[in-house]
Tab-separated table of N, CA and C in Angstrom:
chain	number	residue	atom	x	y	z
A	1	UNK	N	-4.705	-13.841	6.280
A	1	UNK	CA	-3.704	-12.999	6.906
A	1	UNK	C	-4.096	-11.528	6.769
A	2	UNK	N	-4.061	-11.076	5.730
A	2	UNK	CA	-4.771	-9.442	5.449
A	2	UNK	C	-5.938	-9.462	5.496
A	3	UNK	N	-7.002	-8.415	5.598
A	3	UNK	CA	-8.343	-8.393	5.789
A	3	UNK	C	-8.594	-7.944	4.459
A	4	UNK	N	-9.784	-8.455	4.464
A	4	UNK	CA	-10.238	-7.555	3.114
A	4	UNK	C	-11.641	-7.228	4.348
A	5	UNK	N	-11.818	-5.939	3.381
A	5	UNK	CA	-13.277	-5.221	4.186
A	5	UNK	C	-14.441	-4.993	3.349
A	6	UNK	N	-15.480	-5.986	2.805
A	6	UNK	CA	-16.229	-5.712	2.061
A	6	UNK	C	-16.922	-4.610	1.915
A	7	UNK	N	-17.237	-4.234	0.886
A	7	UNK	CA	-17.775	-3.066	0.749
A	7	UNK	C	-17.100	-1.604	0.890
A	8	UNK	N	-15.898	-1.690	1.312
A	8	UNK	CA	-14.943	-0.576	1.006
A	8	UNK	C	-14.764	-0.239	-0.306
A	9	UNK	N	-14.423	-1.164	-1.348
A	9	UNK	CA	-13.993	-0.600	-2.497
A	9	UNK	C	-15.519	0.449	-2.780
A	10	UNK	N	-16.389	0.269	-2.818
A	10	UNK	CA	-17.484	1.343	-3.341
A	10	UNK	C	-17.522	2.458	-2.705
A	11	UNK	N	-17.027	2.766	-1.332
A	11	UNK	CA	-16.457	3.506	-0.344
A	11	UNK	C	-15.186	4.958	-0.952
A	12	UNK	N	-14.585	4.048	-1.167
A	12	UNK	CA	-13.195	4.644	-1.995
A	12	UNK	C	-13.628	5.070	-2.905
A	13	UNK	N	-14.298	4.346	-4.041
A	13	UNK	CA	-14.202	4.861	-5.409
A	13	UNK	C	-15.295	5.800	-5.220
A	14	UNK	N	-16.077	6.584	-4.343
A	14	UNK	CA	-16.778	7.149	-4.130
A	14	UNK	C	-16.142	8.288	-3.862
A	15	UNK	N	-15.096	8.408	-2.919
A	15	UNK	CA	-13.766	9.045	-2.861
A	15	UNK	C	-13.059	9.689	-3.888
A	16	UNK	N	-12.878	9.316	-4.759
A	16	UNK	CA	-11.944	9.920	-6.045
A	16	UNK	C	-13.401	10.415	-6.912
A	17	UNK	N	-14.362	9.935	-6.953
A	17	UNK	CA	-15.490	10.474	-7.939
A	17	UNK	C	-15.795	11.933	-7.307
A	18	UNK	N	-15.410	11.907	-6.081
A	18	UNK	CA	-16.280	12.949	-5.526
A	18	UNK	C	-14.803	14.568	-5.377
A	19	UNK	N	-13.597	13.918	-5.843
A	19	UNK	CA	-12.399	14.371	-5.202
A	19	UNK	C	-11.886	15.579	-6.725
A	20	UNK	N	-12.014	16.706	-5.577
A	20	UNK	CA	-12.134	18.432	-6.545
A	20	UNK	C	-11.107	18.575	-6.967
A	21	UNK	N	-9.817	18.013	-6.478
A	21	UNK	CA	-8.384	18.596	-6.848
A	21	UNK	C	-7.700	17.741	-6.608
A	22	UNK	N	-6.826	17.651	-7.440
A	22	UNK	CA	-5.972	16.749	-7.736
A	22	UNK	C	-4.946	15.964	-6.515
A	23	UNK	N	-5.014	16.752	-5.102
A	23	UNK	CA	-4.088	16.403	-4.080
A	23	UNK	C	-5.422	15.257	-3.498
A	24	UNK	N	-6.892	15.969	-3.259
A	24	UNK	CA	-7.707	15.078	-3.033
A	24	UNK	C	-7.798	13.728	-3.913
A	25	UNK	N	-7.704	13.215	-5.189
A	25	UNK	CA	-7.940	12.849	-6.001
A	25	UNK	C	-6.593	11.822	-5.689
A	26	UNK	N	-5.066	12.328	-5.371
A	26	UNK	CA	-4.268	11.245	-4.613
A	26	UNK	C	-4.690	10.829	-3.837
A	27	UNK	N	-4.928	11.395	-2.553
A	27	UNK	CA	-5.352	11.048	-1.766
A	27	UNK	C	-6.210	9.321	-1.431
A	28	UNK	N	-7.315	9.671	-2.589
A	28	UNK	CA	-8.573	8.796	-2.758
A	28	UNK	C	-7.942	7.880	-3.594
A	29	UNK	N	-6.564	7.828	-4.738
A	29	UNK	CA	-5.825	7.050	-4.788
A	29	UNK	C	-5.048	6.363	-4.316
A	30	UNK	N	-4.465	6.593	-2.991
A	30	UNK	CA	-3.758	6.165	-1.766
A	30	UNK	C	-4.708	4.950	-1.542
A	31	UNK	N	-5.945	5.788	-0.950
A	31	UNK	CA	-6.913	4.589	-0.639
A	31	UNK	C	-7.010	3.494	-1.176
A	32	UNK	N	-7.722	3.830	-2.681
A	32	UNK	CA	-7.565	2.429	-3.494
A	32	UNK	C	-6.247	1.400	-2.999
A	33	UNK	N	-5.138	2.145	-3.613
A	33	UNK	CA	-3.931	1.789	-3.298
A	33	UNK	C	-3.615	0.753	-2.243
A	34	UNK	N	-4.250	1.193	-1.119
A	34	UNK	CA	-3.914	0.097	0.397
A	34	UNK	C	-5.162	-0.398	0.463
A	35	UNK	N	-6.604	-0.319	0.040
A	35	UNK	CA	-7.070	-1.409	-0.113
A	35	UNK	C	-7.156	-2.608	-0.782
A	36	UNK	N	-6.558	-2.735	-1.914
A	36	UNK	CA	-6.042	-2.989	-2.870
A	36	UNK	C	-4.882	-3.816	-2.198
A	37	UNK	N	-3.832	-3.057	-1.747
A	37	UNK	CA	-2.945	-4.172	-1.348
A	37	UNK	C	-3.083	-4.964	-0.287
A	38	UNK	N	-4.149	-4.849	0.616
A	38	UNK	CA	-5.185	-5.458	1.797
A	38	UNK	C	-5.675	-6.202	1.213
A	39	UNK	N	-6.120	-6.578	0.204
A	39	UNK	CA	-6.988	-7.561	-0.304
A	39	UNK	C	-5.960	-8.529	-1.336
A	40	UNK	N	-4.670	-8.175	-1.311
A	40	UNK	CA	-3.571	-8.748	-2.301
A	40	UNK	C	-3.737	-8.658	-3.084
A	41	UNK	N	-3.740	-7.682	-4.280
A	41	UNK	CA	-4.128	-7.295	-5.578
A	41	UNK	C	-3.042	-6.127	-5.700
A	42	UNK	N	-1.683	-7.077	-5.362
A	42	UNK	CA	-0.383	-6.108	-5.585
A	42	UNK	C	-0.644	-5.421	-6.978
A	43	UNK	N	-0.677	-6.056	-7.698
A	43	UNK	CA	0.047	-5.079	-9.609
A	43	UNK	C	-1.581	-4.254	-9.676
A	44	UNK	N	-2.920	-4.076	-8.844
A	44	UNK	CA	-3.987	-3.030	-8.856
A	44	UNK	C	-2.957	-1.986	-7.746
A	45	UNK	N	-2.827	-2.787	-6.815
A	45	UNK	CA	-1.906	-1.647	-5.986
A	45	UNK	C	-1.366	-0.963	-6.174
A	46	UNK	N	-0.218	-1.337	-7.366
A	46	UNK	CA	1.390	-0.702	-7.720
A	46	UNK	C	0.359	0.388	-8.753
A	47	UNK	N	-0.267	0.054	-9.570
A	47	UNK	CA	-1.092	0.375	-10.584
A	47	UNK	C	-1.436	1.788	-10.051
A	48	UNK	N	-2.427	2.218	-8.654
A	48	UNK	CA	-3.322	2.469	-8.423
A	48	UNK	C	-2.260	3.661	-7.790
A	49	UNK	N	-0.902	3.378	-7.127
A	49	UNK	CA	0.048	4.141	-6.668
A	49	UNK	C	0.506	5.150	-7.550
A	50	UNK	N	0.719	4.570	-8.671
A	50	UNK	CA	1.584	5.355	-9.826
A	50	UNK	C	0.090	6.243	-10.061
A	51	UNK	N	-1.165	6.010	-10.230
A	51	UNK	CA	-1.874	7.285	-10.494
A	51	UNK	C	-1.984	8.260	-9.538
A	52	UNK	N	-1.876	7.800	-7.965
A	52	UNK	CA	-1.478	9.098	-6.915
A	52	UNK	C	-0.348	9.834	-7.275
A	53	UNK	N	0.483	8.889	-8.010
A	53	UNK	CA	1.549	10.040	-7.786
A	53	UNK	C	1.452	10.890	-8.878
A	54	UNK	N	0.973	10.524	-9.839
A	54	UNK	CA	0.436	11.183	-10.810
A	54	UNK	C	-0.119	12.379	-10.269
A	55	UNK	N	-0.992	12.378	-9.316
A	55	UNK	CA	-1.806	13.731	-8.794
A	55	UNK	C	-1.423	14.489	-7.387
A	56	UNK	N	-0.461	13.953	-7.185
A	56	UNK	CA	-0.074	14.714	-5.379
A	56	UNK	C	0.773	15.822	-6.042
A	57	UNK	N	1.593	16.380	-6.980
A	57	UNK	CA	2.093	18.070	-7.004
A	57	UNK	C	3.106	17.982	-6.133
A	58	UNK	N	3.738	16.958	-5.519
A	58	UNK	CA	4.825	16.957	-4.564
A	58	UNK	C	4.247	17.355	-3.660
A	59	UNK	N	3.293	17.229	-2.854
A	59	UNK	CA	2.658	17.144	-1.198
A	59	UNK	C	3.665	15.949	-1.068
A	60	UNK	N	4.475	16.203	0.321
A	60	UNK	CA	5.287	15.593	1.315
A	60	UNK	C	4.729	14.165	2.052
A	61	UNK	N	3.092	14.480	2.136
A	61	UNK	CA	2.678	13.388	3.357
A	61	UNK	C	2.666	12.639	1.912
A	62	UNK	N	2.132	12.879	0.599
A	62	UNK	CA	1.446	12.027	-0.210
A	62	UNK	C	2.773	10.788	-0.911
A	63	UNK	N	3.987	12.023	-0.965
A	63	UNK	CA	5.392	11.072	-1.575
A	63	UNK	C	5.742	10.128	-0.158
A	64	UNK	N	5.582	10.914	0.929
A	64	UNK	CA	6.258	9.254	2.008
A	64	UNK	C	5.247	8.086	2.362
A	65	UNK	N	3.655	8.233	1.598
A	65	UNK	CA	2.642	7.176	1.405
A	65	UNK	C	3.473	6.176	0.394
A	66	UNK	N	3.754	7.385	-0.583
A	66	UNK	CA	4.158	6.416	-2.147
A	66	UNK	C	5.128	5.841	-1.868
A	67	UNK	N	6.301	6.289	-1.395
A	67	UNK	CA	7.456	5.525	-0.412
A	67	UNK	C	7.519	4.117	-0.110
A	68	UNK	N	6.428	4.416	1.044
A	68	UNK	CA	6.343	3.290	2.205
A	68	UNK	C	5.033	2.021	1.447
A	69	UNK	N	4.084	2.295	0.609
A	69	UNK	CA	3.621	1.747	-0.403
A	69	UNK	C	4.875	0.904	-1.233
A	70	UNK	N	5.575	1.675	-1.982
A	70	UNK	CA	6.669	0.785	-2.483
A	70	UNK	C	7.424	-0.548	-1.696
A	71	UNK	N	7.839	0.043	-0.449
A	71	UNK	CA	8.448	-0.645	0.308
A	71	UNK	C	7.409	-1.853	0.511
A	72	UNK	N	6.132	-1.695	0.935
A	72	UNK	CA	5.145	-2.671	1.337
A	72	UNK	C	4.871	-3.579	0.037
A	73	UNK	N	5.438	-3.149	-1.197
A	73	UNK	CA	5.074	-4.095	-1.927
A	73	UNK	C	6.086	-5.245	-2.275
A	74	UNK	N	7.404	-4.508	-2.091
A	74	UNK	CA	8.171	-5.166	-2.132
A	74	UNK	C	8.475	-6.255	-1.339
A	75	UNK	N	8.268	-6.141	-0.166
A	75	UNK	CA	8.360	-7.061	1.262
A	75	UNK	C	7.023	-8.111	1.251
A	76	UNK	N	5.910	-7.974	0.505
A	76	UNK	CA	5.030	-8.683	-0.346
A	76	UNK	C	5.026	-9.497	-1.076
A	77	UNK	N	6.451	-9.401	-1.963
A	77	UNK	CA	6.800	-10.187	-3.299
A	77	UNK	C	7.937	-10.727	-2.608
A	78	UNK	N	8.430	-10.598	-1.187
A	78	UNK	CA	9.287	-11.523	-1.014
A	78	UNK	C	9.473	-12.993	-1.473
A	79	UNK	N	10.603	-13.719	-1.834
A	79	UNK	CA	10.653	-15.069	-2.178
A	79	UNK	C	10.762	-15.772	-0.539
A	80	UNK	N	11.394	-15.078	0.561
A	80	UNK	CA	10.966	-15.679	1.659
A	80	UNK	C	9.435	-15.257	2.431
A	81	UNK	N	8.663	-15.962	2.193
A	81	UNK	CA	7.333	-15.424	3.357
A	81	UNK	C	7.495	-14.998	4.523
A	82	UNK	N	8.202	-15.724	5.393
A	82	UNK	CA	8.156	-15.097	6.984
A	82	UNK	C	9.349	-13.901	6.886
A	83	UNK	N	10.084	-13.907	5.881
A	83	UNK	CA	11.222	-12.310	6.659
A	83	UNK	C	10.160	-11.495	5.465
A	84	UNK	N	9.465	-11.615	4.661
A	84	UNK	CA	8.660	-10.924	3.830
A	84	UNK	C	7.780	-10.341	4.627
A	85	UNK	N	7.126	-10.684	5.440
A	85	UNK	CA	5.989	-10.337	6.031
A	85	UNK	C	6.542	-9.885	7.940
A	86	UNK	N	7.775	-10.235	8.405
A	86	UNK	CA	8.143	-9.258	9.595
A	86	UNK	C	8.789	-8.484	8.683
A	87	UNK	N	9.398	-7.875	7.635
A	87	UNK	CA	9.660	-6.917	6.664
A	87	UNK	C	8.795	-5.832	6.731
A	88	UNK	N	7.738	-6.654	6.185
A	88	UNK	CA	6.302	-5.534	5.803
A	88	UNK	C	5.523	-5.049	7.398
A	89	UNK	N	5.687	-5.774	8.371
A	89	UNK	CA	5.259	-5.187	9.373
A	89	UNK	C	5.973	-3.969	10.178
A	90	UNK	N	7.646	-4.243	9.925
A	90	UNK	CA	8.297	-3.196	10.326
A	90	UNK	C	8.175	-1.833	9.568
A	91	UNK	N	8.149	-1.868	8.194
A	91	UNK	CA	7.158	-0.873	7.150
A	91	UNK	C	5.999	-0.177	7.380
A	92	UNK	N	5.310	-1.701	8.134
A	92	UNK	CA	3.523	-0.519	7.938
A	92	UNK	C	4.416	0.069	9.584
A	93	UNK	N	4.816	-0.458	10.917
A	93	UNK	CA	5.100	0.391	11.946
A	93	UNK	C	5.652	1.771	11.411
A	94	UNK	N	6.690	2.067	10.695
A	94	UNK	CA	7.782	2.840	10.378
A	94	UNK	C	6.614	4.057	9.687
A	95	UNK	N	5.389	3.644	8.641
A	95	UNK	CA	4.823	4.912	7.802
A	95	UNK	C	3.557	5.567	9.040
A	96	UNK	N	3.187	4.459	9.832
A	96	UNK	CA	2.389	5.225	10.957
A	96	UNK	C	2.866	5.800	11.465
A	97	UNK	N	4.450	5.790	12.534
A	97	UNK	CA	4.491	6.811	13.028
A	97	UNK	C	5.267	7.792	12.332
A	98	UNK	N	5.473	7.634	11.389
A	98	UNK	CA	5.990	9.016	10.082
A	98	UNK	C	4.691	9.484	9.549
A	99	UNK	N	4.090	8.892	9.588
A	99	UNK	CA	2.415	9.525	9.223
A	99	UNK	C	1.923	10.235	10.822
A	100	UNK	N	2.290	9.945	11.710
A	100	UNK	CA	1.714	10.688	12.796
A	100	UNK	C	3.005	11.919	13.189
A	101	UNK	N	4.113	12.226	12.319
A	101	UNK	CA	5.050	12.926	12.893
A	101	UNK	C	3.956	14.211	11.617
A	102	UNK	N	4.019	13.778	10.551
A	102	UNK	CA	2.972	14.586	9.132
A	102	UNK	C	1.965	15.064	9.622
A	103	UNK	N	1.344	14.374	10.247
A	103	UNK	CA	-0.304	14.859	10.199
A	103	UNK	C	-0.243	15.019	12.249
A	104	UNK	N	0.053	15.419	13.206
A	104	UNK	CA	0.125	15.467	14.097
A	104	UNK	C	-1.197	15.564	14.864
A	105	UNK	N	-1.781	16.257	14.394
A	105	UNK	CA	-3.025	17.062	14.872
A	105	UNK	C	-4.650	16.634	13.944
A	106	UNK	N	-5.474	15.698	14.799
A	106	UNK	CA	-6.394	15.177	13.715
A	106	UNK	C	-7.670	16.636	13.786
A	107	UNK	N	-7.815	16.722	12.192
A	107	UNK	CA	-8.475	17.703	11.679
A	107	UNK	C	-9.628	16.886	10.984
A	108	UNK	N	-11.082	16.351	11.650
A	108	UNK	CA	-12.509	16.519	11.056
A	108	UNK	C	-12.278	16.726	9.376
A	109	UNK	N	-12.193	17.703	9.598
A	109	UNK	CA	-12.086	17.722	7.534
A	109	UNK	C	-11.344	16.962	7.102
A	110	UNK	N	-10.064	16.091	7.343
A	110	UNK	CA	-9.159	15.495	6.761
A	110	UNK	C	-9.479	13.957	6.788
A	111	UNK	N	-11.086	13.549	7.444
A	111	UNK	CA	-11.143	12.252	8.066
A	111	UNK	C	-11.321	11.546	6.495
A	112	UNK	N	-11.367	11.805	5.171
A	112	UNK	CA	-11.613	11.103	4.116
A	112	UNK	C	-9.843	10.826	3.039
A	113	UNK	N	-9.392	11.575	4.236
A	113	UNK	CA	-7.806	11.926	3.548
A	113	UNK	C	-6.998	11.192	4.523
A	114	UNK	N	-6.269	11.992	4.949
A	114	UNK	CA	-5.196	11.218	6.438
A	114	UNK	C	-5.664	10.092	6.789
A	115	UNK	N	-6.832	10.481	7.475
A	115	UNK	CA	-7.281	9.522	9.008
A	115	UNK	C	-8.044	8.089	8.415
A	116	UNK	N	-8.663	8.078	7.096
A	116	UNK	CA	-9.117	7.427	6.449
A	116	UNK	C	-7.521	5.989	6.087
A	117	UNK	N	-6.999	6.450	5.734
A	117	UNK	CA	-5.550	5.762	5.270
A	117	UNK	C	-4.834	5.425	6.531
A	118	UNK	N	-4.976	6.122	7.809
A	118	UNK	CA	-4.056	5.833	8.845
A	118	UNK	C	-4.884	4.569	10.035
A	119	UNK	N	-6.154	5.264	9.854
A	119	UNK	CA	-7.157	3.706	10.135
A	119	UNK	C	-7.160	2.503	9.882
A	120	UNK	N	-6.717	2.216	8.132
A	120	UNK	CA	-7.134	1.429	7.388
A	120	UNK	C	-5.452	1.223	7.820
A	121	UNK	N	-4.202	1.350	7.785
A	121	UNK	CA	-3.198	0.716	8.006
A	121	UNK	C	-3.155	-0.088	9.778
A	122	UNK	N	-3.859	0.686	10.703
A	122	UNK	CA	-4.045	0.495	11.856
A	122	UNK	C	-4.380	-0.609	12.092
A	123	UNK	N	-5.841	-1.131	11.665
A	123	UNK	CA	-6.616	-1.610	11.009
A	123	UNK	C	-6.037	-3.363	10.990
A	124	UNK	N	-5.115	-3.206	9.994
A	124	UNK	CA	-4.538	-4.101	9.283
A	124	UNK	C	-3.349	-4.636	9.240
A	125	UNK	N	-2.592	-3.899	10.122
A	125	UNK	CA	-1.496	-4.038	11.104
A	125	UNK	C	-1.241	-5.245	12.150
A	126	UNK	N	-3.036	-5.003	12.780
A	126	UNK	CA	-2.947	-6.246	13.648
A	126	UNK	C	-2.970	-7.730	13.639
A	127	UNK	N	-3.228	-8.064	12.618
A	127	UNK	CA	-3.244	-9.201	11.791
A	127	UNK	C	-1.616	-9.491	11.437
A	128	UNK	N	-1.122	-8.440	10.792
A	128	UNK	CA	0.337	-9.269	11.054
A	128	UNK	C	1.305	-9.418	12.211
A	129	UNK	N	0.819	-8.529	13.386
A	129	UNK	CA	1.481	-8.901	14.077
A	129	UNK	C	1.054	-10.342	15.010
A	130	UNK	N	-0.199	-10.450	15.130
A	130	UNK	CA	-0.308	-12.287	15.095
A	130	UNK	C	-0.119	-13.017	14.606
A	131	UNK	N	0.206	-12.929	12.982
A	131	UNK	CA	0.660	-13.649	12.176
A	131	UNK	C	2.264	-14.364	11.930
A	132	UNK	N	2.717	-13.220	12.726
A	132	UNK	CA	4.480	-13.546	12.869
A	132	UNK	C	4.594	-13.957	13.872
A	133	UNK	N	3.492	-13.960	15.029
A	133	UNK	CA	3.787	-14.225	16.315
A	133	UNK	C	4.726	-13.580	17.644
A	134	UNK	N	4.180	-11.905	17.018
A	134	UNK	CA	4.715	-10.994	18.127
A	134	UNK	C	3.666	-10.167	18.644
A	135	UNK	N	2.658	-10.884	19.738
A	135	UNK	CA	1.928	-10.436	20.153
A	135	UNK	C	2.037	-9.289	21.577
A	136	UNK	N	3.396	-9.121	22.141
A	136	UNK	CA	3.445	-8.525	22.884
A	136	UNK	C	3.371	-7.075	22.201
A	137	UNK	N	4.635	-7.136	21.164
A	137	UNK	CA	4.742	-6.347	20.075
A	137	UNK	C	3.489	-5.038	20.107
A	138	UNK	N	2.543	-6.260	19.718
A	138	UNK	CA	1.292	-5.541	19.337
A	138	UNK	C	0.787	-5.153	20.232
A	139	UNK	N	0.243	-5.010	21.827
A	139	UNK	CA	-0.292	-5.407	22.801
A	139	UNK	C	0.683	-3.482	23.057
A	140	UNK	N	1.632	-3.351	23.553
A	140	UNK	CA	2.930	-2.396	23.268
A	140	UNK	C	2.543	-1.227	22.327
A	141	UNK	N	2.529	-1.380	21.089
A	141	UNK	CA	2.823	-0.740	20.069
A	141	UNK	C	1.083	0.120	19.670
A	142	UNK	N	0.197	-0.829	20.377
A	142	UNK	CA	-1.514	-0.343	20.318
A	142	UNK	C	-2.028	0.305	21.492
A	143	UNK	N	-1.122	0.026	22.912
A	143	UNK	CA	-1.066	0.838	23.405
A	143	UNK	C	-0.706	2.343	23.855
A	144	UNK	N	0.402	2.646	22.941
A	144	UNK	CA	1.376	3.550	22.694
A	144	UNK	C	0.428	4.982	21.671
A	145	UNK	N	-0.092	4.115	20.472
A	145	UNK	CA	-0.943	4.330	19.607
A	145	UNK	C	-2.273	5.028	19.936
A	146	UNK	N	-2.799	4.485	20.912
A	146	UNK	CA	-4.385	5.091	21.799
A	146	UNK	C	-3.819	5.765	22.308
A	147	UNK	N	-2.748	6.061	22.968
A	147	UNK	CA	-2.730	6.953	24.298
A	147	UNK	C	-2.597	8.138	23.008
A	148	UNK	N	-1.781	8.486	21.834
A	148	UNK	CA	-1.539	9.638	20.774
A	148	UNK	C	-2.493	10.402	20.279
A	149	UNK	N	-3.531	9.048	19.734
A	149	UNK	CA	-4.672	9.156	18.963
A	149	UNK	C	-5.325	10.299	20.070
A	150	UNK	N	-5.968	9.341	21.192
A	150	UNK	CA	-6.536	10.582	22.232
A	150	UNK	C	-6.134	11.523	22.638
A	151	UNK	N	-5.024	12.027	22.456
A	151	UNK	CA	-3.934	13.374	22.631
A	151	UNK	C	-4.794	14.449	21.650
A	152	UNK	N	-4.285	13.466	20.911
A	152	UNK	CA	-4.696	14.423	19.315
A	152	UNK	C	-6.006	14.389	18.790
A	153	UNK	N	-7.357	13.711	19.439
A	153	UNK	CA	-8.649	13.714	19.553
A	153	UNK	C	-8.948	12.987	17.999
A	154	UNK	N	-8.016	12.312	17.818
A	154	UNK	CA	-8.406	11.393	16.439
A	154	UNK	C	-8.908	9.818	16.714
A	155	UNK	N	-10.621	10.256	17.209
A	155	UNK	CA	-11.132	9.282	18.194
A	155	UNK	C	-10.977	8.422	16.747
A	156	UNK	N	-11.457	8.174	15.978
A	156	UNK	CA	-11.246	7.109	14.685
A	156	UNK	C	-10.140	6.101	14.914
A	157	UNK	N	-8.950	6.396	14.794
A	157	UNK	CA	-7.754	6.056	14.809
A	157	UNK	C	-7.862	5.177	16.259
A	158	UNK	N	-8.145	5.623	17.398
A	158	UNK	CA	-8.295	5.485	18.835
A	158	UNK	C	-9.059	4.188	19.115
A	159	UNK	N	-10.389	4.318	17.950
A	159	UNK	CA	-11.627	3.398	18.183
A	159	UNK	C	-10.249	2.068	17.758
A	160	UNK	N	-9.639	2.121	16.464
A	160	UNK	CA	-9.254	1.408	15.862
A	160	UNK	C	-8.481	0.594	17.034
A	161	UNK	N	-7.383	1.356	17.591
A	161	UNK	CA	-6.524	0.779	18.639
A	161	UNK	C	-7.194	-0.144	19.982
A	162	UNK	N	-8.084	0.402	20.164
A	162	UNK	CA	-9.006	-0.222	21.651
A	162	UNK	C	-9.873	-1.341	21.170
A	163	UNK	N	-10.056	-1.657	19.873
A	163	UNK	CA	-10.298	-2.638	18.645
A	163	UNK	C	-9.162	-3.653	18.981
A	164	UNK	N	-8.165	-3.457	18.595
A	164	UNK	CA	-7.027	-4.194	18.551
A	164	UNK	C	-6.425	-4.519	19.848
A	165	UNK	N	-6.410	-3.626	21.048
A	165	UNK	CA	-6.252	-4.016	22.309
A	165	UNK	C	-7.301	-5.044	22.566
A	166	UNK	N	-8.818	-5.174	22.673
A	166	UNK	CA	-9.572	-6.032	22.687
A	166	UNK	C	-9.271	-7.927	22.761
A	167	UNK	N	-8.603	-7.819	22.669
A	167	UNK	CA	-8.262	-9.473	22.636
A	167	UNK	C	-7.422	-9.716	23.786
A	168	UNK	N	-7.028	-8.553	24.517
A	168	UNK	CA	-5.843	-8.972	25.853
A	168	UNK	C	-6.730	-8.785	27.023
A	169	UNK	N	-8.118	-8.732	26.955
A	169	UNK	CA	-8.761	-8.425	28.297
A	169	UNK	C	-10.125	-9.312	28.195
């Protein structure tokens, strides 16, 4: 159901080794964080959250990650699976486009920060929405998504969506 992406974790932790200040250093904890919970390794997740928050200083985008992280874990540990997981899909929808109201404008320098985390939810998104069996949903919601991304020249994000459109043509 979730992807795991080999070879990311050395990716990431490359990320926080390399990360000057402490907002970067959340940041690259975020990452861990949702790869981590991509690969189902909730209590590394929850783990990996509490040290971002440890280092974000109250940055805004970094507390509604930690937020919507919470929420995703919770809807994870559901005792029902299927309202657990259309739960968690209405979650990851709800922090993308609150992550695209935050970060509006994709900025090159930010691609190891933002766009890195908004990929990787993109990413991984599409899998549950086949999984619950709301493929129009997705088909809708990835279209909506590319047309933004290319607004805002955050071809990354964009590649991701025309990725995920890929299966309707």
């Amino acid at each position: 159901m979730l992807i795991e992406q080999p070879g990311a974790q050395a990716g990431l932790e490359h990320l926080l080794h390399a990360a000057r200040n402490p907002e970067d250093r959340s940041y690259a904890y975020y990452n861990l964080a949702f790869d981590a919970f991509f690969s189902y390794a909730l209590d590394v997740s929850d783990s990996l959250r509490k040290k971002a928050v440890e280092e974000s200083g109250g940055n805004q985008t970094l507390l509604l990650l930690n937020r919507h992280l919470q929420r995703f874990l919770q809807a994870a540990r559901n005792e029902d699976p299927a309202a657990g997981l259309n739960q968690l899909l209405n979650h990851m929808r709800t922090l993308v486009d609150s992550f695209d109201r935050v970060t509006p404008v994709y900025l090159p320098a930010n691609l190891n920060r933002e766009v890195r985390i908004k990929v990787l939810l993109l990413n991984n998104i599409r899998g549950l929405f086949n999984y619950v069996g709301r493929p129009a949903e997705r088909y809708d919601f990835y279209q909506r998504k590319l047309q933004e991304n290319i607004k805002s020249g955050n071809l990354p994000a964009a590649g991701v969506c025309y990725h995920s459109l890929g299966g309707y043509y």
